[in-house]
Coordinates of C-alpha atoms in Angstrom, one line a residue:
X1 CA 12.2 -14.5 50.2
X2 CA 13.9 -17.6 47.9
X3 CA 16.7 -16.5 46.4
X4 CA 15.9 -18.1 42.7
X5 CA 12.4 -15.8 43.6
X6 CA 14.3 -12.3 43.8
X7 CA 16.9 -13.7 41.1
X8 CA 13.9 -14.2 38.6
X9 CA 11.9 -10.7 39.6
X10 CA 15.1 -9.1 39.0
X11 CA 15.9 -10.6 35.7
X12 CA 12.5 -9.5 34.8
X13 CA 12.5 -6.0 36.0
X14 CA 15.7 -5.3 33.5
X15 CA 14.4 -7.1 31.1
X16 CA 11.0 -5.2 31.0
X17 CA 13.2 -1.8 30.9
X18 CA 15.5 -2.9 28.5
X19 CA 12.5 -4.3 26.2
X20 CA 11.0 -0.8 26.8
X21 CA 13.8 1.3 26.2
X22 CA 14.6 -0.8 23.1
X23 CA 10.9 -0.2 21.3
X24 CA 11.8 3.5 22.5
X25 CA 14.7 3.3 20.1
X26 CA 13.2 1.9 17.2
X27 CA 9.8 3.3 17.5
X28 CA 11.6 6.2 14.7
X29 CA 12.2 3.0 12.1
X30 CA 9.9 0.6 13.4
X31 CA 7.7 1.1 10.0
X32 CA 11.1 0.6 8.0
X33 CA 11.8 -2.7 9.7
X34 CA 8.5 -4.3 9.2
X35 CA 8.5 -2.8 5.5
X36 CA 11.9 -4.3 5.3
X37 CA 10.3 -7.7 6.4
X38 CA 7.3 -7.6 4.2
X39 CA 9.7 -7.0 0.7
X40 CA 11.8 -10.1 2.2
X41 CA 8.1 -12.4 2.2
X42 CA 7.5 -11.0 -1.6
X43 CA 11.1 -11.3 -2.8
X44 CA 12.2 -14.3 -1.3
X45 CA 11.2 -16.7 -4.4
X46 CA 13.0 -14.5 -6.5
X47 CA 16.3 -14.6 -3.8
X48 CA 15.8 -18.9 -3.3
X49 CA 16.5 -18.8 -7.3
X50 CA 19.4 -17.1 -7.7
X51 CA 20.8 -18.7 -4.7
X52 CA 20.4 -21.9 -6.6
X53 CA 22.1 -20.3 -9.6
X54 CA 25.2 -18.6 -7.8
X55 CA 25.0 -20.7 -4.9
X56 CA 26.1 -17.5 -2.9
X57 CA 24.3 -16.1 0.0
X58 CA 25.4 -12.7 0.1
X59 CA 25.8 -12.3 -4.1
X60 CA 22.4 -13.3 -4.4
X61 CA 20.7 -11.1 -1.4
X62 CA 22.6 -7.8 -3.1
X63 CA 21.5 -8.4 -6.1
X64 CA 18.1 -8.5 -5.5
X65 CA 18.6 -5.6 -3.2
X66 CA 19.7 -4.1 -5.7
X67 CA 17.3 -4.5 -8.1
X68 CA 15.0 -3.1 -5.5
X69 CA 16.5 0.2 -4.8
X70 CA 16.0 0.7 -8.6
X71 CA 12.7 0.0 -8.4
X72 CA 12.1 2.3 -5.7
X73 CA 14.8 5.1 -5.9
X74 CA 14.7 5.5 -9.6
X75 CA 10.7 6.2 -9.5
X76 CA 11.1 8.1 -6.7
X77 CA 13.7 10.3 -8.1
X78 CA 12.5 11.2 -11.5
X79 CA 8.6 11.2 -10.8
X80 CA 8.1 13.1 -7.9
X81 CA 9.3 16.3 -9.7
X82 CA 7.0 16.1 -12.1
X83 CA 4.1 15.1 -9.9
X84 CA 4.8 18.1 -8.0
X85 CA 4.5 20.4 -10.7
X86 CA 1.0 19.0 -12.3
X87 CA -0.5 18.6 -8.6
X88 CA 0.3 22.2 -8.7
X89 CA -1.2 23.2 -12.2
X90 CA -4.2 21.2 -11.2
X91 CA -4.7 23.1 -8.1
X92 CA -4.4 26.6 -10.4
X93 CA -6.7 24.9 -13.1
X94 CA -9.2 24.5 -10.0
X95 CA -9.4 27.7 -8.7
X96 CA -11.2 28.8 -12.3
X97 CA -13.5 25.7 -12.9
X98 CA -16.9 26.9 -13.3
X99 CA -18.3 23.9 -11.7
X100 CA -22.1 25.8 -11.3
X101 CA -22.6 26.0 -14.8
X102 CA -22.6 22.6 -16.0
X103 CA -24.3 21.1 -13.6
X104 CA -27.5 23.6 -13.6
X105 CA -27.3 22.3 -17.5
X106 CA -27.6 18.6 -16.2
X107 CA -29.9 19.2 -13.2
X108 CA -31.8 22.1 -13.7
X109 CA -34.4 22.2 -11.5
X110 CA -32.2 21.6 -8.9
X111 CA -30.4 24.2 -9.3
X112 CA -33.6 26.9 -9.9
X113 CA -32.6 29.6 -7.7
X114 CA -29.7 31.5 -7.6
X115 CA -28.9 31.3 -4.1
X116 CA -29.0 28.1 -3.6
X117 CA -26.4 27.6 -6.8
X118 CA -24.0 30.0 -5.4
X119 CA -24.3 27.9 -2.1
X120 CA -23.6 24.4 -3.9
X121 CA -21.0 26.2 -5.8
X122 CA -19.2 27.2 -3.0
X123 CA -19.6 24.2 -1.5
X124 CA -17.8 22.5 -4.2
X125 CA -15.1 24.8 -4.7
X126 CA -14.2 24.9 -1.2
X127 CA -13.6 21.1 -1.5
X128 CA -11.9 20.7 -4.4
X129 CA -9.5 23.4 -3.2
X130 CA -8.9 21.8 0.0
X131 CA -8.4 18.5 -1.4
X132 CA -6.2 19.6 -4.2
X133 CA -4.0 21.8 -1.9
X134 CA -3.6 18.5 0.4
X135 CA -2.4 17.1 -3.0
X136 CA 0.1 19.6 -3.3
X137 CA 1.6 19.4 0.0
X138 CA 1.7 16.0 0.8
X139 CA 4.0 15.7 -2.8
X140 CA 6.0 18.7 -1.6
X141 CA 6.6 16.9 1.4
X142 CA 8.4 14.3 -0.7
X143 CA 10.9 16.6 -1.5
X144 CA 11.5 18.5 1.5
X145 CA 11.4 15.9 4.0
X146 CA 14.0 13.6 1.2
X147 CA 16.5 13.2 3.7
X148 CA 14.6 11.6 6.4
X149 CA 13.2 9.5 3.6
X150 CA 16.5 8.4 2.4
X151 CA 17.6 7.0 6.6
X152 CA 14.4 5.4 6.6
X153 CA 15.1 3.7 3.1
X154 CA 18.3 2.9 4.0
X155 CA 17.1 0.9 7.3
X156 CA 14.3 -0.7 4.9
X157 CA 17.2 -1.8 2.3
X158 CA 19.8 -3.1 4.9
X159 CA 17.2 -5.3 7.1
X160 CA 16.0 -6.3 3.9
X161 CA 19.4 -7.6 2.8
X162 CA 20.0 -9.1 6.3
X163 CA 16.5 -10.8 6.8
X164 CA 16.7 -11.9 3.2
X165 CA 20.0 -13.7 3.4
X166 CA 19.3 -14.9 7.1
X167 CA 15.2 -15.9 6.7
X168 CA 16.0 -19.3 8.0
X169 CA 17.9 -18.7 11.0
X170 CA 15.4 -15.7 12.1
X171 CA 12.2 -18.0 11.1
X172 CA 13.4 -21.2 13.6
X173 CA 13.9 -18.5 16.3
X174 CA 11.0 -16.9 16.3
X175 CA 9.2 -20.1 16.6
X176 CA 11.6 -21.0 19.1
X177 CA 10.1 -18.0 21.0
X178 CA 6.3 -19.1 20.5
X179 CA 4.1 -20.9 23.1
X180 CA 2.3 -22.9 20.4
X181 CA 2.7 -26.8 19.3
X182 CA 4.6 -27.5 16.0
X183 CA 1.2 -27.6 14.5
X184 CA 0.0 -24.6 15.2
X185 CA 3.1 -22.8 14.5
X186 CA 3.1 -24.6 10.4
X187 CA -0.5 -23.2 10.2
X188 CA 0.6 -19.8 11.5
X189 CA 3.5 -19.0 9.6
X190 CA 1.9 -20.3 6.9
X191 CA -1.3 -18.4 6.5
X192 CA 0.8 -15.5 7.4
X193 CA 2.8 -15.9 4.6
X194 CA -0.3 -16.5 2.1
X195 CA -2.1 -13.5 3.5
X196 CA 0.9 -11.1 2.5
X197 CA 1.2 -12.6 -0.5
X198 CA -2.6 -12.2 -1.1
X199 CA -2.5 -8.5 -0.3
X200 CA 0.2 -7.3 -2.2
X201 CA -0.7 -9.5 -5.2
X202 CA -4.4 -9.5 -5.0
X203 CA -4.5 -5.4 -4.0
X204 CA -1.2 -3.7 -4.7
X205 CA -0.3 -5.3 -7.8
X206 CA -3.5 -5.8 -9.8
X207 CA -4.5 -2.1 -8.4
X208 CA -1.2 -0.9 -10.2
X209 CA -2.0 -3.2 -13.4
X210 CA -5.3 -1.4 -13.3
X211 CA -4.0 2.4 -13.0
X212 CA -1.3 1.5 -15.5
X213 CA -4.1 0.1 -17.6
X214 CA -5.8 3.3 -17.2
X215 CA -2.7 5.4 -17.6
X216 CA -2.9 4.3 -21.2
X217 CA -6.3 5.9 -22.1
X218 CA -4.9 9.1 -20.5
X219 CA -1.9 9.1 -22.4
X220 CA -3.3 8.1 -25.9
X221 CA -6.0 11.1 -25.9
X222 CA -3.5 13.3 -24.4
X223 CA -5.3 14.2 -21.1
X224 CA -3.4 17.1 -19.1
X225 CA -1.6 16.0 -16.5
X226 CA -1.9 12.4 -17.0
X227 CA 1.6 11.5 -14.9
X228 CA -0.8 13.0 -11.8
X229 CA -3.9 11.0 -13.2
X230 CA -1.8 7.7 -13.3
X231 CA -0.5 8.0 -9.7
X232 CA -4.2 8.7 -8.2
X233 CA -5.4 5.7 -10.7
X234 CA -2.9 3.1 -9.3
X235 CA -3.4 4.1 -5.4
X236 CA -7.6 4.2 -6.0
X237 CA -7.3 0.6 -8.0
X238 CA -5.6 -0.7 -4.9
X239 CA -9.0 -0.1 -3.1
X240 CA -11.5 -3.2 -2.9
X241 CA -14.9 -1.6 -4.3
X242 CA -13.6 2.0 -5.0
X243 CA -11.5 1.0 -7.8
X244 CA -10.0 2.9 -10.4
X245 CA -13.7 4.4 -11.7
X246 CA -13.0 7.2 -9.1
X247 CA -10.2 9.0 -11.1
X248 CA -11.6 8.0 -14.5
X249 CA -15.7 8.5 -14.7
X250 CA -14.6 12.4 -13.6
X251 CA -12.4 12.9 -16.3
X252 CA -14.7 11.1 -18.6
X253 CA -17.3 13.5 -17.5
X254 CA -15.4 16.8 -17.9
X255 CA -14.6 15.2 -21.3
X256 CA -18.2 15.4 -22.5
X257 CA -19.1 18.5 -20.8
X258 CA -16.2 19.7 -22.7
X259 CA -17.5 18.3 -25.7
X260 CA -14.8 16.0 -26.3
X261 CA -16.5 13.3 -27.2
X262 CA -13.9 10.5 -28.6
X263 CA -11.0 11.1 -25.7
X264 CA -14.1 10.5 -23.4
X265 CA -15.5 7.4 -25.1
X266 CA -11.5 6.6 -25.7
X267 CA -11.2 7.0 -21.4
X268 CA -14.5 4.9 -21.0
X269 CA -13.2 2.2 -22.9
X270 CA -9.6 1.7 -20.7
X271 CA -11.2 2.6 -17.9
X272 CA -14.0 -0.7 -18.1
X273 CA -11.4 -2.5 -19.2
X274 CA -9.1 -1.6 -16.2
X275 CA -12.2 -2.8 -14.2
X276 CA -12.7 -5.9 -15.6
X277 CA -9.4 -6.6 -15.5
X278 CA -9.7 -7.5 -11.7
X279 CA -12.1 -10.3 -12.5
X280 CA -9.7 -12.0 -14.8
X281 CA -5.9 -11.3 -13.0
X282 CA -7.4 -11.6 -9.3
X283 CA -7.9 -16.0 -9.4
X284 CA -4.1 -16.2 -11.6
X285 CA -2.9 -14.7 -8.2
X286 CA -4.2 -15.3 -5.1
X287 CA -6.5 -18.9 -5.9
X288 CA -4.4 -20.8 -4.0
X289 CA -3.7 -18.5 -1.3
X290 CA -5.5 -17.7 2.1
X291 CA -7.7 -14.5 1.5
X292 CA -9.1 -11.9 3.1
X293 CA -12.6 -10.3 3.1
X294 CA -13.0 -7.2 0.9
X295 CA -14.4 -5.1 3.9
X296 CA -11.3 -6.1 6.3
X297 CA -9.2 -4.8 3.2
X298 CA -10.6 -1.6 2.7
X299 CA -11.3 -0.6 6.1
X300 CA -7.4 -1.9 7.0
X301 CA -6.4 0.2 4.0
X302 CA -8.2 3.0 5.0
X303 CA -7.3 3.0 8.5
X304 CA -3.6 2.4 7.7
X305 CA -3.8 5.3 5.8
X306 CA -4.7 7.7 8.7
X307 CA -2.3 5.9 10.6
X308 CA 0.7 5.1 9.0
X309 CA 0.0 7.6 6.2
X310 CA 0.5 6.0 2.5
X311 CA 2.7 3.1 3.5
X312 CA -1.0 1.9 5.5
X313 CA -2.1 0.7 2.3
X314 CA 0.5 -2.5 3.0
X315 CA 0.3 -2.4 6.4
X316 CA -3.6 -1.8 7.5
X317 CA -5.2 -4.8 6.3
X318 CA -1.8 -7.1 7.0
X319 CA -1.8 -6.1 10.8
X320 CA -5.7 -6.7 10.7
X321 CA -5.1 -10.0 9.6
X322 CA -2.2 -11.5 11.4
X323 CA -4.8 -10.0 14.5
X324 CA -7.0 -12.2 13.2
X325 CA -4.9 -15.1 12.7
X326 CA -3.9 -14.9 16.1
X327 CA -7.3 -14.7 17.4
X328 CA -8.0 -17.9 15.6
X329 CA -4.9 -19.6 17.4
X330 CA -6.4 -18.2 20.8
X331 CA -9.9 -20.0 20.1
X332 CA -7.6 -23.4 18.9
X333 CA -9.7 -23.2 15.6
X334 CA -8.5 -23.6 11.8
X335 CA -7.2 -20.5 10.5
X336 CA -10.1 -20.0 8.1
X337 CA -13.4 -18.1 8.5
X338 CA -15.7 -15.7 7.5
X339 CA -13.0 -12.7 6.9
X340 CA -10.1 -14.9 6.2
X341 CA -10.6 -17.8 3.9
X342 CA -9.2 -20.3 1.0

């Protein structure tokens, strides 16, 4: 056998083992390190300007990580408490909802006989239960699992810092790494970038500017728990389709059964408003930027979310897409299509 031959299986024998033992090792923070990536793609127009300004590397990455942990650890901090507590007052409030009785009034001859009410009723109750006590538990988690949370933040904060300040250098060697001509490589990186951009802008944010939106209805009327309300409003807005009408209609609906009329009209109003508000906010944002179908996004989102748990908002439809993207590099075609387009 060649020498070179048994030099070159060798070389990739240790390589394999180290590659595998090295994905063994960050497998724990993998998520944190491509979170860490995804806040460098959204905060790097912010970082290019005050580099411009202090013309310091290093001042200008800790500043805007900086400003980051205060947008994450402050919320985190002060909110979870308090979601805690009304997650577990709505769970208490739901053990004695009558939900039989205004619903025979609204359907009645659905609900003729008595069996079959008990049946529906306990049908209903079971679910609610179950899906408030999930409520409860995945917020307690928050707090009891806080220092795994904080490790994992602080590997999100520190390769943000690092990737922030050293974008350049890590961009030419990745594409130093890639089998693909300089074209393709512009187009990839490219449409990569607009598709990140397009989710957290086009989902995350307006979904947040639609819960928020929301959030003010619920505040205004003085709907209980509204802190828990706001934080169900902003995740279901992030949703393609589902929207922010999920958390809303409901309470609208207790509203009237309750005979509150004006909170619920009041609720109706913020809550179409919050709806439309996607029609106007979503072209500002993402018209110039490579998009993605609404299906992909929702069934990325909700597959992230089994998988990576609430973090798989982000990540579901951005892994589907980069999939695509490099399907679309495979084929030698334009990055542009029938679930990703301009």
């Amino acid at each position: 056998m060649d020498d070179d031959y048994l030099k070159k299986i060798i070389l990739t024998v240790i390589l394999s083992v180290l590659v595998v033992l090295s994905f063994l090792i960050l497998k724990p923070i993998l998520l944190s390190i491509i979170i860490g990536i995804i806040l460098t793609v959204i905060f790097a127009p912010v970082y290019d300007w005050l580099y411009k300004t202090t013309k310091s590397q290093n001042l200008s990455a800790a500043i805007v990580c900086f400003v980051l942990i205060l947008l994450i650890i402050l919320p985190f901090w002060f909110l979870t408490p308090i979601f805690v507590k009304q997650s577990f007052e709505v769970y208490l409030v739901s053990q004695q909802v009558d939900f039989i009785t205004p619903l025979k009034a609204i359907f009645p001859d659905f609900f003729a006989t008595e069996a079959f009410a008990a049946e529906i009723g306990s049908i209903i109750h079971s679910f609610v239960t179950n899906a408030t006590n999930s409520l409860v538990n995945s917020l307690a988690k928050l707090i009891v699992n806080f220092p795994t949370i904080f490790l994992q933040l602080i590997v999100v904060f520190f390769t943000f810092f690092f990737v922030l300040k050293e974008k350049e250098q890590i961009v030419a060697y990745v594409k130093s790494l890639l089998p693909f001509s300089k074209d393709i490589e512009r187009r990839l990186f490219k449409s990569s970038k607009e598709i990140t951009l397009s989710v957290v802008y086009g989902q995350i944010l307006i979904g947040m500017i639609q819960g928020i939106i929301v959030s003010i209805g619920f505040f205004i009327f003085g709907i209980n728990n509204a802190m828990l309300l706001t934080l169900l409003a902003i995740l279901a807005g992030m949703f393609p389709v589902i929207g922010t009408t999920i958390v809303w209609l409901p309470v609208v609906i207790y509203l009237f059964i309750a005979g509150n009329t004006i909170p619920a009209i009041g609720i109706t109003f913020f809550g179409v408003v919050s709806n439309l508000i996607d029609n106007i906010l979503r072209p500002l944002f993402v018209s110039r930027l490579a998009r993605m179908h609404p299906l992909l996004i929702l069934i990325g989102m909700i597959g992230g979310l089994f998988f990576f748990g609430i973090l798989g908002f982000i990540l579901g439809p951005l892994i589907i897409a980069y999939g695509l993207i490099m399907l679309e590099v495979y084929r030698g075609r334009q990055i542009s299509g029938i679930f990703i387009r301009k």
